[in-house]
mmCIF file of C-alpha atoms and ligand atoms in Angstrom:
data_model
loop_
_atom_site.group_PDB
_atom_site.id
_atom_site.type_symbol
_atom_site.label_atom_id
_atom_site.label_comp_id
_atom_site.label_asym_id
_atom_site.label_seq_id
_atom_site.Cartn_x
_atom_site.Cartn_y
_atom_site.Cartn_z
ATOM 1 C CA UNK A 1 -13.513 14.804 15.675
ATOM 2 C CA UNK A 2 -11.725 12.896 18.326
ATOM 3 C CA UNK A 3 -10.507 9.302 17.113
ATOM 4 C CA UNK A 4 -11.917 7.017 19.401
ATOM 5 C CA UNK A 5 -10.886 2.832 19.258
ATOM 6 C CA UNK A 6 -13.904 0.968 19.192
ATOM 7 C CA UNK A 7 -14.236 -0.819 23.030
ATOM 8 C CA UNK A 8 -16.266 -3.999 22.101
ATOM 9 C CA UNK A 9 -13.451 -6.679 22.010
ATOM 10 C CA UNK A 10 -14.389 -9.876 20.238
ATOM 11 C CA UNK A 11 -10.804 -11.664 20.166
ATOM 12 C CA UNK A 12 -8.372 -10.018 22.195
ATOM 13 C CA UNK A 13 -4.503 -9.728 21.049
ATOM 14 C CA UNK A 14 -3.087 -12.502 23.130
ATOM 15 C CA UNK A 15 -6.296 -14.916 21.551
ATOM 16 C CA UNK A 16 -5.524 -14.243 18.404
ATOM 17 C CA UNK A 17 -1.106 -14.185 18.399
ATOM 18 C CA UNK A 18 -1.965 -17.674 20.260
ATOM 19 C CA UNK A 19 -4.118 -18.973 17.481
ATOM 20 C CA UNK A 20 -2.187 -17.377 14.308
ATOM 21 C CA UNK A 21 1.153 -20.001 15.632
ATOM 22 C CA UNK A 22 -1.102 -22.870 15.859
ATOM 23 C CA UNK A 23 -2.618 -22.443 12.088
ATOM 24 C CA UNK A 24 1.427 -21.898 11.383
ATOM 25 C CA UNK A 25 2.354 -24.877 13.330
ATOM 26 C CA UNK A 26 -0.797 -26.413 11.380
ATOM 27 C CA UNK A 27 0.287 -25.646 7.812
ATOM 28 C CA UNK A 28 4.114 -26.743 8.630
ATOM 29 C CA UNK A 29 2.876 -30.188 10.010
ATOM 30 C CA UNK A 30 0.712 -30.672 6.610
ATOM 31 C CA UNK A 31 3.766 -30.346 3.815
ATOM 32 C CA UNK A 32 7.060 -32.150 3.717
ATOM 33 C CA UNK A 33 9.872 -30.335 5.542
ATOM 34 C CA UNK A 34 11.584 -29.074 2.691
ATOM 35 C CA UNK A 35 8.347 -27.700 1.071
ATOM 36 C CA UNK A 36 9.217 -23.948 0.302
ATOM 37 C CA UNK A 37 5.778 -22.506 0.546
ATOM 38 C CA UNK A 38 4.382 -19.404 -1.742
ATOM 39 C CA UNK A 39 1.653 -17.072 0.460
ATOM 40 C CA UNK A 40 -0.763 -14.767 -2.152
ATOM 41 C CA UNK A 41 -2.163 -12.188 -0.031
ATOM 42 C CA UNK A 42 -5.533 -10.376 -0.609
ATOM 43 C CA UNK A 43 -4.812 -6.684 -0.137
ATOM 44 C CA UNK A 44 -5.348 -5.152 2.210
ATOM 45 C CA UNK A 45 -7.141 -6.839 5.136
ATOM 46 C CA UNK A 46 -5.050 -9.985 5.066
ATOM 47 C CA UNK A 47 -1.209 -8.163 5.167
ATOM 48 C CA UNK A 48 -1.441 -7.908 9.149
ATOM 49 C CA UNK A 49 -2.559 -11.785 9.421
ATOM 50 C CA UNK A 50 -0.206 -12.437 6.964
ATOM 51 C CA UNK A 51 2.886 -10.903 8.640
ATOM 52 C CA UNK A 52 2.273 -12.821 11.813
ATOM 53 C CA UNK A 53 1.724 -16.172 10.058
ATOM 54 C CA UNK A 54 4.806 -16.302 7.956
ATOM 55 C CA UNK A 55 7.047 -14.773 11.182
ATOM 56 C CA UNK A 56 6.075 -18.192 12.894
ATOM 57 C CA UNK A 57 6.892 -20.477 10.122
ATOM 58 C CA UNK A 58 9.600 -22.888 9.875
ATOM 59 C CA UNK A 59 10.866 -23.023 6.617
ATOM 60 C CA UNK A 60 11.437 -21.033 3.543
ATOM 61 C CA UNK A 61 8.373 -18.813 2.894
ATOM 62 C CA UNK A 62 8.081 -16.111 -0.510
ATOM 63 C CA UNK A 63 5.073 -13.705 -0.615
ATOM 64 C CA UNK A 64 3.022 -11.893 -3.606
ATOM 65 C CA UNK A 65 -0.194 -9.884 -3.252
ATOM 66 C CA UNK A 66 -3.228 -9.005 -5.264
ATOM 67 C CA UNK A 67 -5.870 -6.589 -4.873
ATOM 68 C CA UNK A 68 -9.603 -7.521 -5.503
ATOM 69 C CA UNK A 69 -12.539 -4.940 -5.850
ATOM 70 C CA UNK A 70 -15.709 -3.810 -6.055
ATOM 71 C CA UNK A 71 -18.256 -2.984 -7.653
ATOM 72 C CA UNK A 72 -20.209 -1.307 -4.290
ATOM 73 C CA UNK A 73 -18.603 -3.681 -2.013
ATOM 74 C CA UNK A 74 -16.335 -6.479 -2.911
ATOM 75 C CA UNK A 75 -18.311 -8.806 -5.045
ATOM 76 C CA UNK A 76 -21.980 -8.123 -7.199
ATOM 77 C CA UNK A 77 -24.540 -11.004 -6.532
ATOM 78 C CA UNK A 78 -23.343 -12.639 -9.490
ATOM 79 C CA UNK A 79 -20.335 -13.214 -7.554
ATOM 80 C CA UNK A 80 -17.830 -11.117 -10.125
ATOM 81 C CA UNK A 81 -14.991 -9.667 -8.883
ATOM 82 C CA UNK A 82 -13.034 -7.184 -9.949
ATOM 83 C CA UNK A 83 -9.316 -7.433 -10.299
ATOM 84 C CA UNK A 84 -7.045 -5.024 -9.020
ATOM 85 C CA UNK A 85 -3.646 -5.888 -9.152
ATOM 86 C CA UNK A 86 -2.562 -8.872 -10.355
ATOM 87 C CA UNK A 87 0.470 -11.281 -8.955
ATOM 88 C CA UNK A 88 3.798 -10.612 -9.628
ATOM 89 C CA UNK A 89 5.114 -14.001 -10.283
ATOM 90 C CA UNK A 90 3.594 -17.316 -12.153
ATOM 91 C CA UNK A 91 2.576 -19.694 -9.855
ATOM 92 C CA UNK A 92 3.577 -23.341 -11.656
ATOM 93 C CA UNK A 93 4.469 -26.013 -9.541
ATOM 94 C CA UNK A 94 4.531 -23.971 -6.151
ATOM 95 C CA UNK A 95 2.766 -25.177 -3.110
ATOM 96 C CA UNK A 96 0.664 -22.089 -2.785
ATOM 97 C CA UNK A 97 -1.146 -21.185 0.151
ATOM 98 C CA UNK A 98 -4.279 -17.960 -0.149
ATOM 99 C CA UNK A 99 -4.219 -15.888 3.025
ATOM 100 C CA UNK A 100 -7.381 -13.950 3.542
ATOM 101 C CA UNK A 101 -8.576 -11.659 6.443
ATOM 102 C CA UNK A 102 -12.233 -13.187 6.204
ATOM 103 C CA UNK A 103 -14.932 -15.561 4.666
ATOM 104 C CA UNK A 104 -17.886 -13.963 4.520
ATOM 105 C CA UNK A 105 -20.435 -15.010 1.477
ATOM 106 C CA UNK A 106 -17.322 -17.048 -0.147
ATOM 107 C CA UNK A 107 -17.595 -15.254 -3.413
ATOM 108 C CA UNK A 108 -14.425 -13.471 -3.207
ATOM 109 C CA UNK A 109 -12.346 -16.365 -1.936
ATOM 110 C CA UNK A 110 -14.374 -19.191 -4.976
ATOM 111 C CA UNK A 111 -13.203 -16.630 -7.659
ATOM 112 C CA UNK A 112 -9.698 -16.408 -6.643
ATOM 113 C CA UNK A 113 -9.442 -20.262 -5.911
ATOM 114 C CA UNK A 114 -11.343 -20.693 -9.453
ATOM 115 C CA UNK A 115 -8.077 -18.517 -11.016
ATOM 116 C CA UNK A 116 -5.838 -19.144 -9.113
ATOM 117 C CA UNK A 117 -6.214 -22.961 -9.641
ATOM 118 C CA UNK A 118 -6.282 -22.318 -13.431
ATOM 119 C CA UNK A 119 -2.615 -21.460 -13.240
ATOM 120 C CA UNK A 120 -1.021 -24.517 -12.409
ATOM 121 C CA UNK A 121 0.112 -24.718 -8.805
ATOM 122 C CA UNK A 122 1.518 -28.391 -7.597
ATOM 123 C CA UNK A 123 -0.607 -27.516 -4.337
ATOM 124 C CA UNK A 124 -3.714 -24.969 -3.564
ATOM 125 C CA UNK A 125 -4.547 -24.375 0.122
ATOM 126 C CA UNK A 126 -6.493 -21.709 2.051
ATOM 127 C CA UNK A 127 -6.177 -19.800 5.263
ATOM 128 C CA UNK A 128 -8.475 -17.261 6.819
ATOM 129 C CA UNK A 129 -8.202 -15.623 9.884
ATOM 130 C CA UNK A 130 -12.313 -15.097 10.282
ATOM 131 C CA UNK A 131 -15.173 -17.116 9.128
ATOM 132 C CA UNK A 132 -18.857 -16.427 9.132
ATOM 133 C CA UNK A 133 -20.211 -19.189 7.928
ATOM 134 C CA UNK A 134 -24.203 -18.148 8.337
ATOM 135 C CA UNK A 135 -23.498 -15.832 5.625
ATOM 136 C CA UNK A 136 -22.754 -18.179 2.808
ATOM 137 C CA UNK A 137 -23.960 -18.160 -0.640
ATOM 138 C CA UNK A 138 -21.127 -20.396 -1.787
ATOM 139 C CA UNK A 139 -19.934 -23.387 -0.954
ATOM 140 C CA UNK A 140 -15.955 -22.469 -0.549
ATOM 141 C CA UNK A 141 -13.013 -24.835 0.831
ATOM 142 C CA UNK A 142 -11.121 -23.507 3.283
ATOM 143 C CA UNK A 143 -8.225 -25.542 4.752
ATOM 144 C CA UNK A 144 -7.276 -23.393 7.680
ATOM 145 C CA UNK A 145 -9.402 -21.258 9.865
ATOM 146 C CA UNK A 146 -8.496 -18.788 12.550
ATOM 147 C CA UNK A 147 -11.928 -18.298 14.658
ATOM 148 C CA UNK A 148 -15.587 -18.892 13.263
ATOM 149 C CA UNK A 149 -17.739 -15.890 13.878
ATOM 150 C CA UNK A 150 -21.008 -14.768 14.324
ATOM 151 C CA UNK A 151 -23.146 -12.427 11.734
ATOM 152 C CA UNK A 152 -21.216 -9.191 12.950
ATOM 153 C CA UNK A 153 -19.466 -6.682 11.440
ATOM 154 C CA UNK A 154 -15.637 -6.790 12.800
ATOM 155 C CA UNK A 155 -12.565 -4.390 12.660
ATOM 156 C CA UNK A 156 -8.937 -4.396 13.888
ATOM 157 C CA UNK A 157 -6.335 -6.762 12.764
ATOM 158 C CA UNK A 158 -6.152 -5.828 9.328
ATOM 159 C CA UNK A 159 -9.833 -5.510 8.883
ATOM 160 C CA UNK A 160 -11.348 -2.038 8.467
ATOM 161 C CA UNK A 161 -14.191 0.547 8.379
ATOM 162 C CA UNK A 162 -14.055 2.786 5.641
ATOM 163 C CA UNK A 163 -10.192 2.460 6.291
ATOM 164 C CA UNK A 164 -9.905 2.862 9.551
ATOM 165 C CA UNK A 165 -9.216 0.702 12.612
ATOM 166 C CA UNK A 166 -6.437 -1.695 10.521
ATOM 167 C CA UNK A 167 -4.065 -0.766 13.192
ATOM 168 C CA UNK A 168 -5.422 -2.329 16.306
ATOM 169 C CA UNK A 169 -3.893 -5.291 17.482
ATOM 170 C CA UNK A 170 -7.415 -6.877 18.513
ATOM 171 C CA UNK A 171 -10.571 -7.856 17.074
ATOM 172 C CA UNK A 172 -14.023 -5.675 17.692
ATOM 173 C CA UNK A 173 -17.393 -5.370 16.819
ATOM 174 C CA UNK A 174 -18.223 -2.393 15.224
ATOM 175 C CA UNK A 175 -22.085 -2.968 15.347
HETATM 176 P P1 LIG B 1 -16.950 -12.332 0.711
HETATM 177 O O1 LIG B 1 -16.658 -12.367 -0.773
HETATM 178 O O2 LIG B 1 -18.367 -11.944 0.982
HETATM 179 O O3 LIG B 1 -16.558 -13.599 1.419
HETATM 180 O O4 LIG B 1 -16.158 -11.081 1.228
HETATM 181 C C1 LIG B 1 -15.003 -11.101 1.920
HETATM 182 C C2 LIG B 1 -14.518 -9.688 2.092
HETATM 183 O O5 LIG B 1 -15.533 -8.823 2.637
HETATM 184 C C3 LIG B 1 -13.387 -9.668 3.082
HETATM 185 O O6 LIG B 1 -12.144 -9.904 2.450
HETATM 186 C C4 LIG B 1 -13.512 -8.288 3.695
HETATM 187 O O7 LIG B 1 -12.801 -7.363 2.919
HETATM 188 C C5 LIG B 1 -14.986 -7.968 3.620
HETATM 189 N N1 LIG B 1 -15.658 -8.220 4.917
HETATM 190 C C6 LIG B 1 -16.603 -9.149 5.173
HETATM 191 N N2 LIG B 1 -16.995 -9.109 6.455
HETATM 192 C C7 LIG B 1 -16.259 -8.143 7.050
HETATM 193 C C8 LIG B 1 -16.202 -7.627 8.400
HETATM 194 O O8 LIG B 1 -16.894 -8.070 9.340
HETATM 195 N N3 LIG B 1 -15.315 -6.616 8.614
HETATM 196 C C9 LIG B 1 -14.514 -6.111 7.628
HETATM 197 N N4 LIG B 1 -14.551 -6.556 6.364
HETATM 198 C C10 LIG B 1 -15.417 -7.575 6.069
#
């Protein structure tokens, strides 16, 4: 079958590249200027986000990823997640800074907060690109936000569909 890109455009390229250097600009402006800052990625739907964000920073920036799963989707109604792959690196006394692709229910970003937390950074902050807030069923802090979102089901930017769609440099609604 024929790949076809899916036409309904939420946030177009230009929105979005606009919006990911203010939430840089954002996170600079809120640490000291010498703050070497530590971004922990959630494979995979964050790593496009992710590479834009720490391209517009202006200071000394080190990456590490982990992978979170699934038992059906991402999380069970208890709210347990599965973990993948862990860190690479200890986290102690590093001003640490979650990137996700999206807050949805909040149960995937309150566990990794919850463990994250546990292991001792001097500072814990949060960015997502998406949030949907009228799907809640936690109450989850998150520091910086890219664009709140209605109830739909999005691809593109790192977000996918059964893996496809990652590769577009826009937002659309699949639904
Ligand atoms: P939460 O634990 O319900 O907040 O789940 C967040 C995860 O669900 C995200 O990291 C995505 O992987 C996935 N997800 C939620 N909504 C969407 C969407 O609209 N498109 C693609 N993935 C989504």
């Amino acid at each position: 079958m024929a790949y076809e890109a899916p036409k309904n455009i939420l946030i177009p390229a230009e929105d979005i590249q606009r919006r990911v250097r203010e939430l840089a600009f954002e996170i600079g402006r809120d640490y000291a200027d010498d703050a070497q800052l530590h971004f922990v990625s959630v494979l995979k739907g964050a790593f496009v986000f992710l590479g834009d964000l720490v391209r517009s920073m202006d200071r000394g920036v080190s990456l590490d990823f982990m992978a979170v799963s699934s038992y059906g989707k991402s999380v069970n109604s208890s709210g347990e997640v599965r973990l993948l792959k862990d860190l690479d690196s200890g986290l102690e006394g590093r001003n640490v800074i979650i990137v996700e692709d999206i807050v949805d229910t909040g149960l995937t970003l309150a566990y990794l907060q919850e463990i994250l937390r546990a292991r001792g950074p001097k500072s814990l902050r949060t960015a997502c690109l998406l949030s949907k807030p009228s799907r809640r069923k936690v109450d989850v802090k998150v520091d910086y936000i890219g664009f709140t979102i209605e109830d739909r089901f999005v691809v593109g930017y790192g977000l996918d569909y059964a893996e496809q769609y990652r590769h577009l440099p826009y937002l659309a609604v699949l639904d």
